[in-house]
């Protein structure tokens, strides 16, 4: 947002975090977004397990969404009558805000995901993500899964999809209509002219088949010499050979010290970390420059509809030819 403002674009940013206004950039605070009476300890989260984490995430985003819609800053958003060249929309979790896209329908939309590409985006972006190749983010398994890991991943994926469509989406539909009034099915509003994902580059994240309208801008927050937060995906760090994972349940001073000593004494970790750093830096432009370019590209070309997949507006049933299969096989059996 700051980079776009520095280039002269006027922005209004509705955010759960307070920030100071600057030239061309005005922040509207959605107060109370991250307050929660039901505080969950770090140790508890570590014991939830894959399915428990699924339930925790769905519950957390619903409660946060509810608070944000009732925030004072939200009233300003609902009162806005001016038109915009572009809407930049955080696409992961807070689906009650899809009513914003309906309020400003007809405006080009850039979807963003600080969380990277996930099950939240797969259907909307028409991504081909077979469970045999793409581990669910809640499941700590490597990309090269064994048979049992693939089976576990497939089962958990089905559970997440059912929860997503049958529980999560209806709850957010009701929540959105309480504030935006009657709406079409909110999943039908989830249409993006361009999608920027905080994932990649290939080598740090698995390679994927991506549509032209999906651009990976991973490491957008990185800069030389900047102290970064630790990588949130612990299993990914282990799989890449740049770290070791310790269980929160039995973490103690002795085990922590042993892990640190092991990493310092074993040159494999530093060698692999330098290799990953080299991959991340070997790009024609920075991730921030890429994100700014494609955002301005969508503005210049009035939504850049030409980047969309040929089947973008088809249903998953049509794309998968399930309707053809259903109509063809019974007739063949009758013959």
Short mmCIF file of C-alpha atoms in Angstrom, two decimals:
data_model
loop_
_atom_site.label_atom_id
_atom_site.label_comp_id
_atom_site.label_asym_id
_atom_site.label_seq_id
_atom_site.Cartn_x
_atom_site.Cartn_y
_atom_site.Cartn_z
CA UNK A 1 0.00 0.00 0.00
CA UNK A 2 2.80 2.39 0.89
CA UNK A 3 4.61 1.66 -2.37
CA UNK A 4 1.45 2.44 -4.36
CA UNK A 5 0.96 5.65 -2.36
CA UNK A 6 4.57 6.64 -3.06
CA UNK A 7 3.75 6.36 -6.77
CA UNK A 8 0.89 8.85 -6.43
CA UNK A 9 -2.11 6.54 -6.06
CA UNK A 10 -4.74 7.68 -3.54
CA UNK A 11 -5.70 4.87 -1.17
CA UNK A 12 -8.13 4.32 1.69
CA UNK A 13 -7.11 1.29 3.75
CA UNK A 14 -9.50 -0.38 6.18
CA UNK A 15 -7.37 -2.36 8.61
CA UNK A 16 -7.56 -4.08 11.95
CA UNK A 17 -4.23 -2.49 12.87
CA UNK A 18 -3.71 1.19 13.60
CA UNK A 19 -1.28 3.05 11.37
CA UNK A 20 -0.38 6.67 10.70
CA UNK A 21 -1.71 8.40 7.62
CA UNK A 22 0.76 9.57 5.02
CA UNK A 23 0.50 11.40 1.69
CA UNK A 24 -2.01 9.65 -0.61
CA UNK A 25 -2.70 6.99 2.06
CA UNK A 26 -5.44 7.15 4.71
CA UNK A 27 -6.00 4.39 7.24
CA UNK A 28 -9.39 3.61 8.79
CA UNK A 29 -9.03 1.51 11.93
CA UNK A 30 -11.43 -1.40 12.46
CA UNK A 31 -11.08 -1.23 16.24
CA UNK A 32 -11.22 -4.33 18.39
CA UNK A 33 -10.32 -6.66 15.52
CA UNK A 34 -7.79 -8.70 17.45
CA UNK A 35 -9.32 -8.69 20.91
CA UNK A 36 -10.68 -12.02 22.05
CA UNK A 37 -12.05 -12.95 25.45
CA UNK A 38 -11.38 -16.63 24.80
CA UNK A 39 -7.60 -16.43 24.87
CA UNK A 40 -5.92 -19.60 23.63
CA UNK A 41 -2.39 -20.30 24.83
CA UNK A 42 0.45 -21.11 22.47
CA UNK A 43 0.89 -24.45 24.22
CA UNK A 44 -2.78 -25.34 23.60
CA UNK A 45 -2.56 -24.64 19.87
CA UNK A 46 0.40 -27.01 19.68
CA UNK A 47 -1.78 -29.87 20.95
CA UNK A 48 -4.83 -29.34 18.71
CA UNK A 49 -3.79 -31.70 15.92
CA UNK A 50 -4.75 -31.21 12.23
CA UNK A 51 -8.54 -31.35 12.66
CA UNK A 52 -8.41 -29.24 15.83
CA UNK A 53 -6.41 -26.61 13.95
CA UNK A 54 -9.06 -26.58 11.21
CA UNK A 55 -11.81 -25.91 13.74
CA UNK A 56 -9.67 -23.31 15.53
CA UNK A 57 -9.00 -21.37 12.30
CA UNK A 58 -12.63 -21.40 11.15
CA UNK A 59 -13.79 -20.28 14.58
CA UNK A 60 -11.17 -17.54 14.87
CA UNK A 61 -11.86 -15.95 11.48
CA UNK A 62 -15.61 -15.98 12.15
CA UNK A 63 -15.24 -14.25 15.53
CA UNK A 64 -12.77 -11.71 14.13
CA UNK A 65 -15.00 -11.03 11.13
CA UNK A 66 -17.96 -10.41 13.41
CA UNK A 67 -16.01 -7.91 15.51
CA UNK A 68 -14.67 -6.08 12.45
CA UNK A 69 -18.13 -5.67 10.92
CA UNK A 70 -19.32 -4.05 14.16
CA UNK A 71 -16.28 -1.74 14.41
CA UNK A 72 -16.78 2.02 14.20
CA UNK A 73 -14.55 2.22 11.11
CA UNK A 74 -16.91 -0.15 9.31
CA UNK A 75 -19.65 2.48 9.40
CA UNK A 76 -17.44 4.74 7.27
CA UNK A 77 -17.02 1.96 4.73
CA UNK A 78 -20.77 1.40 4.53
CA UNK A 79 -21.33 5.15 4.01
CA UNK A 80 -18.86 5.44 1.13
CA UNK A 81 -20.58 6.48 -2.09
CA UNK A 82 -17.56 7.44 -4.21
CA UNK A 83 -16.27 5.27 -7.02
CA UNK A 84 -12.83 3.67 -7.17
CA UNK A 85 -10.51 2.47 -9.90
CA UNK A 86 -9.56 -0.63 -7.95
CA UNK A 87 -10.37 -2.63 -4.82
CA UNK A 88 -7.59 -4.60 -3.11
CA UNK A 89 -9.19 -7.34 -1.03
CA UNK A 90 -7.65 -9.74 1.52
CA UNK A 91 -9.14 -13.03 0.40
CA UNK A 92 -8.37 -15.48 3.20
CA UNK A 93 -10.81 -16.13 5.99
CA UNK A 94 -12.87 -12.97 6.33
CA UNK A 95 -15.56 -13.90 3.83
CA UNK A 96 -18.21 -11.75 5.51
CA UNK A 97 -16.45 -8.84 3.78
CA UNK A 98 -17.35 -10.18 0.34
CA UNK A 99 -20.31 -7.83 0.69
CA UNK A 100 -17.83 -5.02 -0.03
CA UNK A 101 -17.29 -6.43 -3.53
CA UNK A 102 -21.05 -6.44 -4.06
CA UNK A 103 -21.39 -2.84 -2.80
CA UNK A 104 -18.75 -1.69 -5.30
CA UNK A 105 -19.66 -4.22 -8.01
CA UNK A 106 -18.25 -3.38 -11.41
CA UNK A 107 -14.97 -2.19 -9.88
CA UNK A 108 -11.83 -4.12 -10.82
CA UNK A 109 -10.64 -6.22 -7.89
CA UNK A 110 -7.19 -7.46 -6.88
CA UNK A 111 -7.36 -10.33 -4.43
CA UNK A 112 -4.40 -10.73 -2.10
CA UNK A 113 -3.39 -13.48 0.28
CA UNK A 114 -0.82 -12.89 2.98
CA UNK A 115 -1.32 -16.59 3.77
CA UNK A 116 -0.22 -17.74 0.31
CA UNK A 117 -2.24 -20.09 -1.87
CA UNK A 118 -4.53 -22.22 0.28
CA UNK A 119 -7.80 -24.14 0.27
CA UNK A 120 -9.53 -20.77 0.66
CA UNK A 121 -8.52 -19.78 -2.86
CA UNK A 122 -8.46 -23.03 -4.81
CA UNK A 123 -12.08 -23.02 -6.03
CA UNK A 124 -12.32 -19.28 -6.67
CA UNK A 125 -9.11 -19.33 -8.74
CA UNK A 126 -9.93 -22.64 -10.46
CA UNK A 127 -6.58 -24.07 -9.37
CA UNK A 128 -5.78 -27.71 -10.07
CA UNK A 129 -4.57 -28.98 -6.71
CA UNK A 130 -4.80 -32.77 -6.41
CA UNK A 131 -4.59 -33.86 -2.74
CA UNK A 132 -1.92 -36.37 -3.72
CA UNK A 133 0.46 -33.51 -4.54
CA UNK A 134 -0.58 -30.58 -2.35
CA UNK A 135 -0.59 -31.15 1.41
CA UNK A 136 -3.23 -29.21 3.29
CA UNK A 137 -1.60 -26.42 5.30
CA UNK A 138 -3.03 -27.86 8.52
CA UNK A 139 -1.23 -31.17 8.00
CA UNK A 140 2.54 -31.25 8.75
CA UNK A 141 3.68 -33.58 5.95
CA UNK A 142 6.22 -33.08 3.13
CA UNK A 143 5.19 -32.51 -0.50
CA UNK A 144 6.53 -35.96 -1.40
CA UNK A 145 3.98 -37.89 0.67
CA UNK A 146 3.84 -41.59 1.41
CA UNK A 147 0.66 -43.56 0.65
CA UNK A 148 -0.65 -43.18 4.21
CA UNK A 149 0.18 -39.47 4.22
CA UNK A 150 -1.66 -39.01 0.92
CA UNK A 151 -4.66 -40.88 2.33
CA UNK A 152 -4.60 -38.74 5.48
CA UNK A 153 -4.27 -35.58 3.38
CA UNK A 154 -7.16 -36.59 1.11
CA UNK A 155 -9.47 -37.36 4.05
CA UNK A 156 -8.63 -34.11 5.85
CA UNK A 157 -9.06 -32.16 2.60
CA UNK A 158 -12.60 -33.54 2.21
CA UNK A 159 -13.40 -32.63 5.83
CA UNK A 160 -12.12 -29.08 5.31
CA UNK A 161 -14.08 -28.68 2.06
CA UNK A 162 -17.30 -29.89 3.70
CA UNK A 163 -16.74 -27.55 6.64
CA UNK A 164 -15.92 -24.70 4.27
CA UNK A 165 -19.05 -25.09 2.13
CA UNK A 166 -21.62 -26.40 4.62
CA UNK A 167 -20.67 -24.54 7.83
CA UNK A 168 -18.23 -21.68 7.26
CA UNK A 169 -19.81 -20.18 4.11
CA UNK A 170 -23.45 -20.14 5.38
CA UNK A 171 -22.35 -18.52 8.66
CA UNK A 172 -20.53 -15.76 6.80
CA UNK A 173 -23.48 -15.33 4.41
CA UNK A 174 -25.74 -14.55 7.38
CA UNK A 175 -23.13 -12.28 8.95
CA UNK A 176 -22.58 -10.34 5.71
CA UNK A 177 -26.30 -9.82 5.10
CA UNK A 178 -26.75 -8.42 8.61
CA UNK A 179 -24.54 -5.48 7.58
CA UNK A 180 -24.73 -5.23 3.77
CA UNK A 181 -28.36 -6.25 3.29
CA UNK A 182 -29.58 -9.02 0.94
CA UNK A 183 -26.71 -10.48 -1.09
CA UNK A 184 -26.24 -13.09 -3.80
CA UNK A 185 -24.46 -16.24 -2.58
CA UNK A 186 -21.19 -14.80 -1.27
CA UNK A 187 -19.05 -17.37 -3.05
CA UNK A 188 -20.38 -15.99 -6.35
CA UNK A 189 -18.94 -12.59 -5.36
CA UNK A 190 -15.44 -14.04 -5.01
CA UNK A 191 -14.19 -12.97 -8.43
CA UNK A 192 -10.79 -11.34 -8.81
CA UNK A 193 -9.32 -9.69 -11.89
CA UNK A 194 -5.85 -10.29 -10.48
CA UNK A 195 -4.60 -12.32 -7.53
CA UNK A 196 -1.35 -11.62 -5.64
CA UNK A 197 -0.17 -14.41 -3.37
CA UNK A 198 2.52 -14.19 -0.70
CA UNK A 199 4.04 -17.46 -1.92
CA UNK A 200 6.98 -18.54 -4.05
CA UNK A 201 9.38 -18.31 -5.65
CA UNK A 202 9.56 -21.90 -6.85
CA UNK A 203 12.25 -23.56 -4.81
CA UNK A 204 10.99 -22.05 -1.58
CA UNK A 205 7.42 -23.18 -2.25
CA UNK A 206 6.31 -26.14 -4.40
CA UNK A 207 5.82 -25.51 -8.11
CA UNK A 208 2.17 -25.13 -9.13
CA UNK A 209 0.07 -24.76 -12.26
CA UNK A 210 -1.03 -21.12 -11.98
CA UNK A 211 -3.45 -19.15 -14.20
CA UNK A 212 -2.11 -15.98 -15.87
CA UNK A 213 -4.05 -13.80 -13.41
CA UNK A 214 -2.31 -15.33 -10.38
CA UNK A 215 1.07 -13.81 -9.54
CA UNK A 216 3.32 -15.02 -6.73
CA UNK A 217 5.02 -12.23 -4.78
CA UNK A 218 6.52 -14.27 -1.95
CA UNK A 219 9.05 -12.58 0.34
CA UNK A 220 7.39 -9.22 -0.37
CA UNK A 221 8.19 -8.22 3.22
CA UNK A 222 11.87 -9.15 2.90
CA UNK A 223 14.74 -6.73 2.47
CA UNK A 224 18.48 -6.95 2.91
CA UNK A 225 19.54 -6.89 6.53
CA UNK A 226 15.98 -6.89 7.88
CA UNK A 227 15.27 -8.96 10.98
CA UNK A 228 12.40 -11.24 9.99
CA UNK A 229 9.96 -13.16 12.11
CA UNK A 230 10.53 -16.88 12.21
CA UNK A 231 9.01 -18.99 9.43
CA UNK A 232 5.52 -19.99 10.54
CA UNK A 233 5.53 -23.30 8.69
CA UNK A 234 7.75 -25.40 10.93
CA UNK A 235 7.38 -28.56 8.88
CA UNK A 236 8.40 -26.67 5.75
CA UNK A 237 11.59 -25.52 7.47
CA UNK A 238 12.40 -29.13 8.38
CA UNK A 239 11.62 -30.42 4.88
CA UNK A 240 13.90 -27.80 3.32
CA UNK A 241 16.73 -28.83 5.63
CA UNK A 242 17.18 -25.46 7.30
CA UNK A 243 15.82 -26.21 10.76
CA UNK A 244 14.69 -28.76 13.31
CA UNK A 245 11.27 -29.02 14.92
CA UNK A 246 10.69 -29.35 18.65
CA UNK A 247 7.45 -30.38 20.30
CA UNK A 248 5.93 -27.68 22.51
CA UNK A 249 4.59 -30.35 24.85
CA UNK A 250 8.03 -31.60 25.93
CA UNK A 251 10.18 -28.56 25.17
CA UNK A 252 12.71 -27.86 27.90
CA UNK A 253 15.98 -26.02 28.38
CA UNK A 254 18.08 -29.13 27.71
CA UNK A 255 16.33 -30.09 24.46
CA UNK A 256 16.34 -26.51 23.24
CA UNK A 257 20.07 -26.23 23.91
CA UNK A 258 20.76 -29.52 22.15
CA UNK A 259 18.83 -28.38 19.07
CA UNK A 260 20.75 -25.09 18.89
CA UNK A 261 24.08 -26.89 19.28
CA UNK A 262 23.11 -29.43 16.61
CA UNK A 263 22.33 -26.69 14.08
CA UNK A 264 25.47 -24.69 14.85
CA UNK A 265 27.75 -27.73 14.60
CA UNK A 266 26.16 -29.15 11.43
CA UNK A 267 27.18 -27.05 8.41
CA UNK A 268 24.38 -28.64 6.35
CA UNK A 269 21.84 -26.21 7.82
CA UNK A 270 23.76 -23.04 6.95
CA UNK A 271 24.64 -24.36 3.49
CA UNK A 272 21.02 -25.14 2.69
CA UNK A 273 19.84 -21.78 4.09
CA UNK A 274 22.29 -19.94 1.83
CA UNK A 275 21.05 -21.97 -1.15
CA UNK A 276 17.43 -21.04 -0.41
CA UNK A 277 18.43 -17.40 0.01
CA UNK A 278 20.16 -17.52 -3.37
CA UNK A 279 17.00 -18.92 -4.99
CA UNK A 280 14.80 -16.26 -3.40
CA UNK A 281 17.06 -13.41 -4.57
CA UNK A 282 17.58 -14.70 -8.13
CA UNK A 283 14.66 -12.81 -9.69
CA UNK A 284 14.45 -10.05 -12.33
CA UNK A 285 12.73 -7.73 -9.84
CA UNK A 286 11.83 -7.66 -6.17
CA UNK A 287 8.54 -9.14 -5.02
CA UNK A 288 7.36 -5.64 -4.05
CA UNK A 289 8.16 -4.25 -7.51
CA UNK A 290 6.30 -7.18 -9.07
CA UNK A 291 3.25 -6.62 -6.86
CA UNK A 292 3.16 -2.90 -7.68
CA UNK A 293 3.61 -3.52 -11.42
CA UNK A 294 0.74 -6.01 -11.68
CA UNK A 295 -1.56 -3.90 -9.50
CA UNK A 296 -0.99 -0.89 -11.77
CA UNK A 297 -1.35 -3.21 -14.77
CA UNK A 298 -4.88 -4.11 -13.60
CA UNK A 299 -5.68 -0.39 -13.28
CA UNK A 300 -4.24 0.51 -16.70
CA UNK A 301 -6.15 -2.26 -18.46
CA UNK A 302 -9.41 -1.71 -16.54
CA UNK A 303 -9.37 -5.03 -14.73
CA UNK A 304 -7.21 -6.94 -17.25
CA UNK A 305 -9.98 -9.40 -18.13
CA UNK A 306 -7.65 -10.91 -20.74
CA UNK A 307 -5.66 -12.56 -17.93
CA UNK A 308 -8.63 -14.70 -16.87
CA UNK A 309 -8.80 -18.41 -17.63
CA UNK A 310 -11.11 -19.43 -20.46
CA UNK A 311 -13.18 -21.42 -17.94
CA UNK A 312 -13.03 -18.85 -15.12
CA UNK A 313 -16.80 -18.34 -15.03
CA UNK A 314 -17.68 -22.02 -15.34
CA UNK A 315 -18.73 -24.02 -12.31
CA UNK A 316 -16.49 -26.74 -10.91
CA UNK A 317 -19.07 -29.26 -12.17
CA UNK A 318 -18.75 -27.98 -15.74
CA UNK A 319 -14.96 -27.72 -15.66
CA UNK A 320 -14.64 -31.27 -14.33
CA UNK A 321 -17.19 -32.54 -16.89
CA UNK A 322 -19.10 -34.17 -14.04
CA UNK A 323 -22.39 -33.22 -15.67
CA UNK A 324 -21.29 -35.00 -18.86
CA UNK A 325 -20.19 -38.06 -16.87
CA UNK A 326 -23.48 -38.20 -15.01
CA UNK A 327 -25.51 -38.02 -18.23
CA UNK A 328 -23.33 -40.38 -20.26
CA UNK A 329 -22.49 -43.34 -18.05
CA UNK A 330 -26.05 -44.26 -17.02
CA UNK A 331 -27.04 -44.39 -20.69
CA UNK A 332 -24.06 -46.56 -21.53
CA UNK A 333 -25.01 -48.92 -18.71
CA UNK A 334 -28.57 -49.12 -19.99
CA UNK A 335 -27.30 -50.17 -23.39
#
